[in-house]
XYZ file of C-alpha atoms in Angstrom:
591
model
C 0.009 0.066 0.074
C 1.123 3.487 -0.768
C 1.512 4.556 3.043
C 0.664 8.286 2.291
C -2.585 8.020 0.281
C -5.461 5.382 0.861
C -8.526 5.172 -1.343
C -11.591 3.503 -0.669
C -15.167 4.042 -1.941
C -15.398 7.749 -3.123
C -12.900 8.562 -0.459
C -9.093 9.333 -0.217
C -7.111 9.278 3.277
C -4.042 11.249 3.259
C -2.102 9.785 6.155
C 0.821 12.439 5.868
C -1.435 15.491 5.835
C -3.879 13.842 8.454
C -6.682 14.644 5.888
C -9.731 12.760 4.604
C -11.360 13.859 1.456
C -14.757 12.640 0.152
C -15.748 13.129 -3.860
C -12.676 15.562 -3.683
C -13.965 17.720 -0.622
C -12.217 17.713 2.463
C -13.922 16.189 5.440
C -13.211 17.068 8.969
C -12.737 14.390 11.548
C -11.869 14.682 15.150
C -8.699 13.269 16.293
C -9.805 10.044 17.790
C -12.094 9.101 14.984
C -9.100 9.911 12.546
C -6.575 7.825 14.539
C -9.127 4.866 14.243
C -9.558 5.392 10.508
C -5.893 5.733 9.809
C -5.602 2.289 11.980
C -8.163 0.614 9.907
C -6.700 1.856 6.655
C -3.240 0.668 7.545
C -4.526 -2.755 7.911
C -5.466 -3.189 4.223
C -9.012 -4.573 4.861
C -8.063 -6.781 7.737
C -10.144 -7.211 10.713
C -9.075 -4.977 13.767
C -10.029 -5.991 17.039
C -11.625 -3.697 19.720
C -8.446 -4.855 22.061
C -6.093 -3.531 19.147
C -8.049 -0.474 19.019
C -7.990 0.199 22.955
C -4.121 -0.482 22.647
C -3.519 1.893 19.720
C -5.745 4.756 20.738
C -5.440 4.439 24.647
C -2.380 2.913 25.061
C -4.137 -0.056 26.951
C -5.510 2.146 29.595
C -8.297 0.068 30.948
C -9.606 3.223 33.216
C -10.697 5.018 30.240
C -14.285 4.406 28.746
C -12.884 2.688 25.655
C -16.011 0.947 24.719
C -18.119 4.049 24.520
C -14.958 5.956 22.820
C -14.848 3.262 20.067
C -18.580 3.195 19.601
C -18.600 7.215 19.169
C -15.530 7.206 16.973
C -16.926 4.498 14.461
C -20.229 6.535 14.495
C -18.351 9.613 13.319
C -16.447 8.065 10.773
C -19.484 6.445 9.180
C -20.924 9.977 9.151
C -17.969 11.393 7.533
C -17.841 8.478 5.024
C -21.733 8.549 4.310
C -21.585 4.815 5.365
C -25.482 3.976 6.224
C -24.808 2.547 9.910
C -28.026 0.336 9.463
C -26.327 -1.334 6.059
C -22.786 -0.236 6.204
C -20.668 -1.126 2.955
C -17.235 0.658 3.944
C -16.700 0.276 7.776
C -17.828 -3.254 8.371
C -18.754 -4.669 11.821
C -17.756 -8.027 12.566
C -19.910 -8.722 15.542
C -17.956 -9.671 18.663
C -14.450 -9.415 17.017
C -14.057 -5.851 15.736
C -13.998 -3.766 12.529
C -12.637 -3.610 9.004
C -12.581 -1.162 6.255
C -13.730 -2.607 2.747
C -12.975 -1.349 -0.804
C -9.542 -0.373 -0.416
C -7.872 0.149 -3.677
C -4.566 -1.297 -4.493
C -2.053 1.495 -5.363
C -1.050 1.800 -9.080
C 2.588 1.797 -10.077
C 4.365 5.141 -11.159
C 4.351 5.583 -14.785
C 7.445 4.561 -16.704
C 8.259 8.157 -17.693
C 10.904 10.217 -16.163
C 10.666 11.401 -12.872
C 10.281 15.171 -13.980
C 7.044 14.112 -15.916
C 5.333 12.235 -13.288
C 1.576 13.126 -13.268
C 0.376 15.408 -10.157
C -1.516 13.385 -7.656
C 0.279 9.847 -8.716
C 2.766 8.184 -6.627
C 5.973 9.903 -6.219
C 9.051 8.120 -8.125
C 11.788 6.636 -5.967
C 15.315 7.700 -6.955
C 18.998 6.969 -5.749
C 22.043 8.583 -6.523
C 24.631 5.815 -7.083
C 28.304 7.061 -5.924
C 29.935 8.930 -8.655
C 32.615 6.962 -10.516
C 36.215 8.610 -10.498
C 37.667 8.064 -14.150
C 40.174 10.924 -14.033
C 43.012 8.233 -12.965
C 43.703 10.434 -9.954
C 42.801 8.713 -6.481
C 42.750 12.106 -4.747
C 39.555 12.868 -6.619
C 37.611 10.193 -4.937
C 36.510 12.499 -2.137
C 35.419 14.869 -4.844
C 33.440 12.362 -6.387
C 31.820 11.602 -3.025
C 31.011 15.204 -2.777
C 29.433 15.296 -6.220
C 26.963 12.513 -5.366
C 26.024 13.873 -1.870
C 25.248 17.226 -3.216
C 23.137 15.508 -6.132
C 21.252 13.441 -3.672
C 20.780 16.561 -1.190
C 19.706 18.749 -3.998
C 17.159 16.249 -5.572
C 16.078 15.462 -2.073
C 14.639 18.931 -1.487
C 12.459 18.847 -4.548
C 8.631 18.354 -4.443
C 7.383 14.933 -2.662
C 4.770 14.639 -4.896
C 7.349 13.990 -7.409
C 10.316 12.350 -6.128
C 11.664 10.428 -3.062
C 15.375 10.219 -2.907
C 16.856 7.366 -0.919
C 19.556 8.730 1.370
C 23.108 8.812 0.722
C 24.058 6.508 3.569
C 22.425 3.729 1.812
C 23.608 4.639 -1.525
C 27.236 4.557 -0.105
C 26.773 0.535 0.492
C 26.811 0.086 -3.410
C 30.118 1.744 -3.859
C 32.162 -0.745 -6.030
C 29.434 -3.264 -5.944
C 29.023 -5.781 -8.725
C 25.249 -5.583 -8.510
C 23.165 -4.632 -11.492
C 20.702 -1.930 -11.581
C 18.018 -4.189 -11.626
C 19.135 -6.016 -8.430
C 19.661 -2.794 -6.748
C 16.402 -1.676 -7.856
C 14.495 -4.880 -6.408
C 16.369 -4.582 -3.218
C 15.025 -0.820 -2.495
C 11.967 -0.732 -4.500
C 13.576 1.916 -6.837
C 12.004 3.599 -9.990
C 15.144 5.675 -11.110
C 18.846 5.595 -10.596
C 21.073 8.569 -11.319
C 24.799 7.422 -12.155
C 27.626 10.075 -12.447
C 31.314 10.273 -13.223
C 34.137 12.697 -13.211
C 36.696 13.185 -15.905
C 39.346 15.465 -16.526
C 41.047 17.056 -19.563
C 43.667 19.127 -18.777
C 42.409 21.813 -16.644
C 38.834 21.122 -17.547
C 36.333 19.000 -15.456
C 33.541 17.218 -17.210
C 30.645 15.469 -15.404
C 28.370 12.945 -16.743
C 25.163 12.394 -15.183
C 22.852 9.762 -16.490
C 19.077 9.071 -15.359
C 18.044 5.301 -15.782
C 14.624 3.757 -15.499
C 14.949 0.639 -13.348
C 11.959 -1.132 -14.872
C 13.801 -1.776 -18.170
C 17.289 -0.135 -17.436
C 16.454 2.340 -20.330
C 18.572 5.724 -20.079
C 15.900 8.455 -20.162
C 17.949 11.425 -19.627
C 21.669 12.304 -19.918
C 23.725 15.165 -19.849
C 27.519 16.061 -19.852
C 28.339 19.231 -17.755
C 31.468 21.101 -18.005
C 31.384 23.443 -15.278
C 32.803 26.941 -16.183
C 33.811 27.522 -12.572
C 37.124 25.986 -11.260
C 36.513 25.936 -7.554
C 35.208 22.614 -5.958
C 32.333 24.389 -4.316
C 31.248 26.446 -7.497
C 31.274 22.924 -9.430
C 28.985 21.360 -6.951
C 26.748 24.348 -7.138
C 26.878 24.416 -10.945
C 25.879 20.693 -10.810
C 23.130 21.081 -8.304
C 21.542 23.666 -10.378
C 21.958 21.753 -13.553
C 20.103 18.628 -12.104
C 17.338 20.705 -10.793
C 16.927 22.766 -13.876
C 16.925 19.401 -16.146
C 15.135 16.909 -13.874
C 12.380 19.119 -12.493
C 12.468 22.510 -14.454
C 9.233 23.415 -12.966
C 10.774 24.404 -9.601
C 14.179 25.216 -10.359
C 13.925 28.798 -9.837
C 12.113 28.487 -6.264
C 15.129 26.498 -5.203
C 17.984 28.127 -6.632
C 18.493 30.644 -3.496
C 18.370 27.472 -1.267
C 20.925 25.452 -3.507
C 23.304 28.382 -3.279
C 23.129 28.282 0.364
C 23.595 24.708 1.274
C 27.515 24.814 0.537
C 30.278 26.881 2.511
C 32.912 29.305 1.001
C 35.634 26.915 2.099
C 35.488 23.326 0.318
C 37.564 22.151 3.505
C 34.486 23.108 5.756
C 32.053 20.920 3.593
C 34.367 18.057 3.646
C 34.521 18.061 7.417
C 30.900 18.465 7.763
C 30.418 15.469 5.590
C 33.153 13.228 7.686
C 31.423 14.494 10.872
C 27.911 13.362 9.661
C 29.395 9.870 8.901
C 30.551 9.253 12.441
C 27.459 10.941 13.725
C 25.236 8.796 11.721
C 27.116 5.690 12.714
C 26.563 6.264 16.590
C 23.270 7.908 16.770
C 21.075 5.062 15.245
C 21.319 2.751 18.298
C 18.732 2.797 20.970
C 19.621 5.390 23.414
C 18.511 3.548 26.788
C 20.310 0.418 25.535
C 23.419 2.463 25.042
C 23.316 4.308 28.390
C 22.544 1.204 30.370
C 25.733 -0.725 28.936
C 27.822 2.238 28.393
C 28.603 1.726 24.920
C 31.475 3.712 23.607
C 30.720 7.415 22.520
C 33.853 7.742 20.499
C 32.002 8.177 17.207
C 30.219 11.159 18.655
C 33.270 12.748 19.935
C 34.680 12.415 16.652
C 32.002 13.864 14.836
C 32.200 16.864 16.998
C 35.657 17.415 16.026
C 34.906 17.476 12.404
C 31.732 19.859 13.004
C 34.168 22.203 14.841
C 36.331 22.123 11.837
C 33.790 22.892 9.534
C 32.469 26.042 11.412
C 36.185 27.134 12.183
C 36.873 27.104 8.340
C 33.598 28.727 7.578
C 31.656 30.512 10.452
C 28.853 31.378 7.868
C 28.319 27.728 7.169
C 24.906 26.760 8.575
C 24.931 22.964 8.165
C 28.160 23.029 10.538
C 25.987 24.599 13.271
C 23.403 21.836 12.566
C 25.983 18.907 13.018
C 26.903 20.729 16.394
C 23.430 21.045 17.887
C 22.828 17.269 16.864
C 25.865 16.356 18.558
C 25.011 18.241 21.805
C 21.554 16.848 21.744
C 22.445 13.376 20.906
C 25.051 12.911 23.408
C 22.540 13.962 26.331
C 19.801 11.733 24.982
C 22.274 8.846 24.974
C 23.354 9.405 28.541
C 26.892 10.997 28.043
C 25.929 14.185 29.592
C 23.358 16.059 32.010
C 20.386 17.845 30.089
C 21.602 21.343 31.271
C 25.049 20.696 29.769
C 24.044 19.862 26.467
C 20.780 21.193 25.410
C 21.355 24.901 25.934
C 24.301 24.708 23.495
C 22.193 22.697 21.081
C 19.790 25.445 21.312
C 22.412 28.146 20.404
C 23.891 26.171 17.535
C 20.398 25.596 15.790
C 19.415 29.411 16.377
C 22.645 30.309 14.652
C 22.029 27.876 11.912
C 18.447 29.357 11.359
C 19.724 33.141 11.451
C 22.328 32.027 8.731
C 19.844 30.029 6.414
C 16.164 30.120 7.634
C 15.225 27.843 4.721
C 17.674 24.951 5.769
C 15.512 21.854 6.679
C 18.355 20.636 8.922
C 18.266 23.754 10.903
C 14.665 23.404 11.626
C 14.890 19.611 12.566
C 17.522 20.667 15.231
C 15.577 23.208 16.769
C 12.556 20.963 16.790
C 14.725 18.460 18.435
C 15.572 21.015 21.373
C 11.880 21.866 21.728
C 11.020 18.084 21.912
C 13.701 16.544 24.183
C 14.394 19.771 26.371
C 11.540 22.200 26.115
C 8.919 19.557 26.094
C 7.042 21.569 23.899
C 5.108 19.374 21.660
C 3.484 21.889 19.513
C 6.609 23.779 18.560
C 8.401 20.512 17.991
C 5.861 19.380 15.956
C 5.749 22.409 13.679
C 9.654 22.320 13.490
C 9.661 18.685 12.145
C 6.742 19.557 9.609
C 8.533 22.326 8.461
C 11.850 20.481 7.984
C 9.867 17.944 6.040
C 8.351 20.521 3.884
C 11.561 21.815 2.917
C 13.044 18.280 2.483
C 10.462 15.520 2.339
C 13.332 13.000 1.996
C 15.315 13.729 5.072
C 14.857 10.530 7.174
C 16.030 11.665 10.547
C 13.193 14.141 10.252
C 10.745 11.626 9.639
C 12.203 9.313 12.665
C 12.197 11.772 15.115
C 8.750 13.261 14.207
C 7.713 9.520 14.493
C 8.881 9.350 18.115
C 7.092 12.472 19.107
C 3.739 11.154 17.462
C 4.215 7.804 19.071
C 5.026 9.702 22.533
C 1.939 11.675 22.514
C -0.419 8.833 21.375
C -0.895 9.407 17.699
C 0.368 5.865 17.015
C -1.073 5.388 13.355
C 0.636 8.623 12.070
C 3.844 7.540 13.943
C 3.956 4.038 12.579
C 3.779 6.051 8.885
C 6.631 8.217 9.751
C 8.884 5.663 10.968
C 8.185 3.474 7.918
C 9.112 6.386 5.570
C 12.467 6.879 7.650
C 13.413 3.319 6.889
C 12.003 3.192 3.259
C 14.087 6.377 2.460
C 17.104 5.022 4.067
C 16.757 1.209 4.376
C 20.448 0.916 5.665
C 21.208 3.737 7.717
C 17.845 3.344 9.451
C 17.495 -0.138 9.524
C 15.294 -1.365 12.457
C 13.314 2.007 12.525
C 9.842 0.142 12.282
C 11.175 -2.204 15.169
C 11.771 0.767 17.091
C 8.425 2.160 16.627
C 6.781 -1.227 17.742
C 8.711 -1.067 20.937
C 7.298 2.542 21.443
C 3.930 1.330 20.729
C 4.358 -1.672 23.456
C 3.860 -4.368 20.247
C 6.703 -6.564 21.613
C 5.205 -9.615 20.278
C 5.105 -8.186 16.992
C 8.630 -7.366 17.095
C 9.544 -11.174 17.998
C 7.317 -12.416 15.205
C 8.468 -10.156 12.627
C 12.300 -10.133 13.330
C 13.224 -13.282 15.176
C 10.977 -15.901 13.343
C 12.243 -19.387 12.134
C 15.137 -18.806 9.459
C 15.541 -15.222 10.493
C 18.403 -13.406 8.675
C 21.089 -11.648 10.793
C 19.568 -8.252 12.030
C 21.451 -4.869 12.743
C 22.829 -4.083 16.384
C 19.667 -1.866 16.934
C 17.395 -4.750 15.961
C 19.185 -6.910 18.473
C 18.865 -4.199 21.164
C 15.202 -3.931 20.600
C 14.797 -7.768 20.796
C 16.393 -7.681 23.973
C 13.819 -5.320 25.340
C 10.888 -7.205 23.780
C 12.071 -10.533 25.131
C 12.471 -9.318 28.724
C 9.065 -7.629 28.689
C 7.586 -10.990 27.622
C 9.452 -12.594 30.352
C 11.580 -14.809 27.977
C 14.750 -14.131 29.816
C 17.369 -16.476 28.024
C 16.370 -14.900 24.721
C 16.769 -11.451 26.271
C 20.280 -12.437 27.263
C 21.184 -13.929 23.922
C 19.939 -10.695 22.107
C 21.829 -8.567 24.548
C 24.857 -10.443 23.774
C 24.440 -10.310 20.156
C 23.708 -6.579 20.400
C 26.896 -6.033 22.347
C 28.870 -8.069 20.061
C 27.536 -6.078 16.892
C 28.703 -2.840 18.639
C 31.960 -4.348 19.186
C 31.650 -4.464 22.865
C 33.095 -8.077 23.304
C 34.054 -7.752 27.157
C 30.689 -6.314 28.074
C 28.917 -9.173 26.036
C 31.097 -11.751 27.904
C 30.219 -10.317 31.150
C 26.432 -10.425 30.411
C 26.724 -13.949 29.637
C 28.719 -14.815 32.515
C 26.195 -13.214 34.840
C 23.528 -15.200 33.187
C 25.135 -18.428 33.485
C 26.056 -17.906 37.291
C 22.698 -16.507 38.426
C 20.234 -16.009 35.721
C 18.353 -12.897 34.929
C 18.385 -11.592 38.538
C 22.039 -11.761 38.258
C 22.184 -9.899 34.955
C 19.666 -6.913 36.168
C 21.790 -6.756 39.376
C 24.887 -6.429 37.399
C 23.206 -3.632 35.381
C 22.653 -1.803 38.779
C 26.003 -2.405 40.117
C 27.566 -1.080 37.111
C 25.370 2.147 37.272
C 26.286 2.787 40.974
C 30.127 2.657 39.870
C 29.655 4.805 37.070
C 27.534 7.239 39.388
C 30.576 7.412 41.756
C 33.105 8.549 38.673
C 30.759 10.697 36.807
C 27.515 11.672 35.415
C 24.808 8.989 35.310
C 21.220 9.846 34.149
C 18.838 9.136 37.150
C 16.335 7.630 34.631
C 18.805 4.860 34.111
C 18.517 3.913 37.827
C 14.614 4.473 37.726
C 14.583 1.979 34.677
C 16.774 -0.529 36.439
C 14.761 -0.496 39.688
C 11.610 -0.803 37.627
C 12.852 -4.003 36.113
C 14.086 -5.234 39.444
C 10.248 -4.626 40.806
C 11.555 -2.229 43.199
C 9.008 0.696 42.973
C 10.053 2.738 46.051
C 13.382 3.281 44.551
C 12.251 3.580 40.981
C 9.650 6.636 41.889
C 12.643 8.172 43.988
C 15.084 7.980 40.826
C 11.897 9.054 38.682
C 11.338 12.063 40.555
C 15.324 13.086 40.328
C 14.963 12.568 36.575
C 11.901 14.908 36.260
C 13.795 17.496 38.269
C 16.679 17.654 35.976
C 14.475 17.263 32.934
C 16.013 13.833 31.632
C 15.621 13.859 27.782
C 14.038 10.333 27.432
C 11.412 11.036 29.882
C 9.312 12.494 26.679
C 8.705 9.065 26.055
C 7.976 7.890 29.402
C 4.449 6.929 28.404
C 5.744 4.379 25.927
C 8.892 3.268 27.825
C 8.645 -0.676 28.173
C 10.291 -0.812 31.703
C 7.445 1.019 33.231
C 4.770 -0.807 31.657
C 3.448 -2.625 34.732
C 3.187 0.816 36.729
C 1.261 3.003 34.092
C -1.896 2.842 35.763
C -0.914 3.811 39.258
C -1.810 7.217 40.375
C 1.682 8.418 41.338
C 3.023 7.355 37.734
C 0.147 9.065 36.047
C 0.923 12.158 37.795
C 4.832 12.094 36.760
C 3.395 11.779 33.083
C 0.943 14.451 33.501
C 3.928 16.854 34.092
C 5.678 15.995 31.167
C 3.070 15.502 28.679
C 0.716 18.683 28.861
């Protein structure tokens, strides 16, 4: 199914815009009926039980009048759809079981025309920029070829989402030097087009060849040789970006011309440093923050990224992306348990503000400020506005989709959150592998995680998936499997000593010994440096020690621990969610 637009009867449900249209006219629905309709639409006509609805819409809270809430929401949906309640044809009641949505249309494939000619209203084409080939004979030009591909990807990613979805460069980089054909790559990533490129030199002149290939039949649908007039590396990048925008989507080239010119710094070395910093930041940030903090995983990649981001802004103090990188660094290290919130977030805010001053139309800057509003200010309205603006400016920015999904799941808008998390993984399936599993953890769907990612004959998973499986197994009481998944996750993160320690604790005293070991490690770290009180609260919750748990939760609340924004969905507190004391704490966070 097209995750964005679902058609049934004479209606269209645009999940991304949170909009229902009937016969072309928008129909207003309140939040709860809209959430239920999105849930039903996301199941492709399958039955959705009332129990599933309670879990999705109320987080399983049995103290709410969920029966009446479901009945009211169903009634309002039928009114909006023009569905006769005495003889419904769209929203069908299965007595004693639940409901299903009938008549959902299968999505049509994109036209085999070029991406620039995709018809308005049709599904957007999926494109990936392959690493540019260096045919100059000079190995020193490899980095410049990488920069050409990165800029081409970033340029095209900022074009209209109704026309083009660009797969992120972290996924594209996996195919450097690959022997796989375009058809094989297209099948793996569900691509419609790939953009190939190469760099050649004739004396002092550069020649850049760019070719757009339709994956369905591997036909070359567009090709251009570009000989930059400029000689400087950054000017060449700007020329290439403008040429691609002008040729592939001429209708919006002028609209984006100023934005494209601002993405790049004055000094080429600043851009190179930023790309290197982003590489190390991505490599570390896509682990589960709670797992990393509990097991004190190495934060060296974070620290290396900061050194490169610092270099970027030192080389060019007007380079907005460099400040975005620094904002991301200072915020992420707090979320991952390296520093206290008041040490990192004020600096993250200042860096995001500087980036916005330099370039108010930079999507990464809006994303950075939205993260501050979310994790530190606990201002959901401003955070959502920031993420939506970042995605308006660049609909192919996976990190914005992923963090926006976390916000949506954290405030109970689960159906929208699932869709946003799925988009992040679809745009960058390697860099964000496990994003969907992360969404399932936040939604408390631990059985679904185990079934989907740990079924018989399952393939080897990313460290993030093993981290999430460890959580799911523990919540379900499958402690041996939780231990093994923890060991797999630590091994995948090159933490062999920590993995061996967990295994030896399990063998010596079972899972109680594993958890007590976590607590002992935290106490030792607390004596030598900063340790988030939320980590201690989580560990005491897992050890079924509520008094100590609430003590440390209050301490976490006092310091505004970043991950408290997801307290409602934190799996370690599941058994305490219905208590008055816990709900009082949640109320202070989610207003």
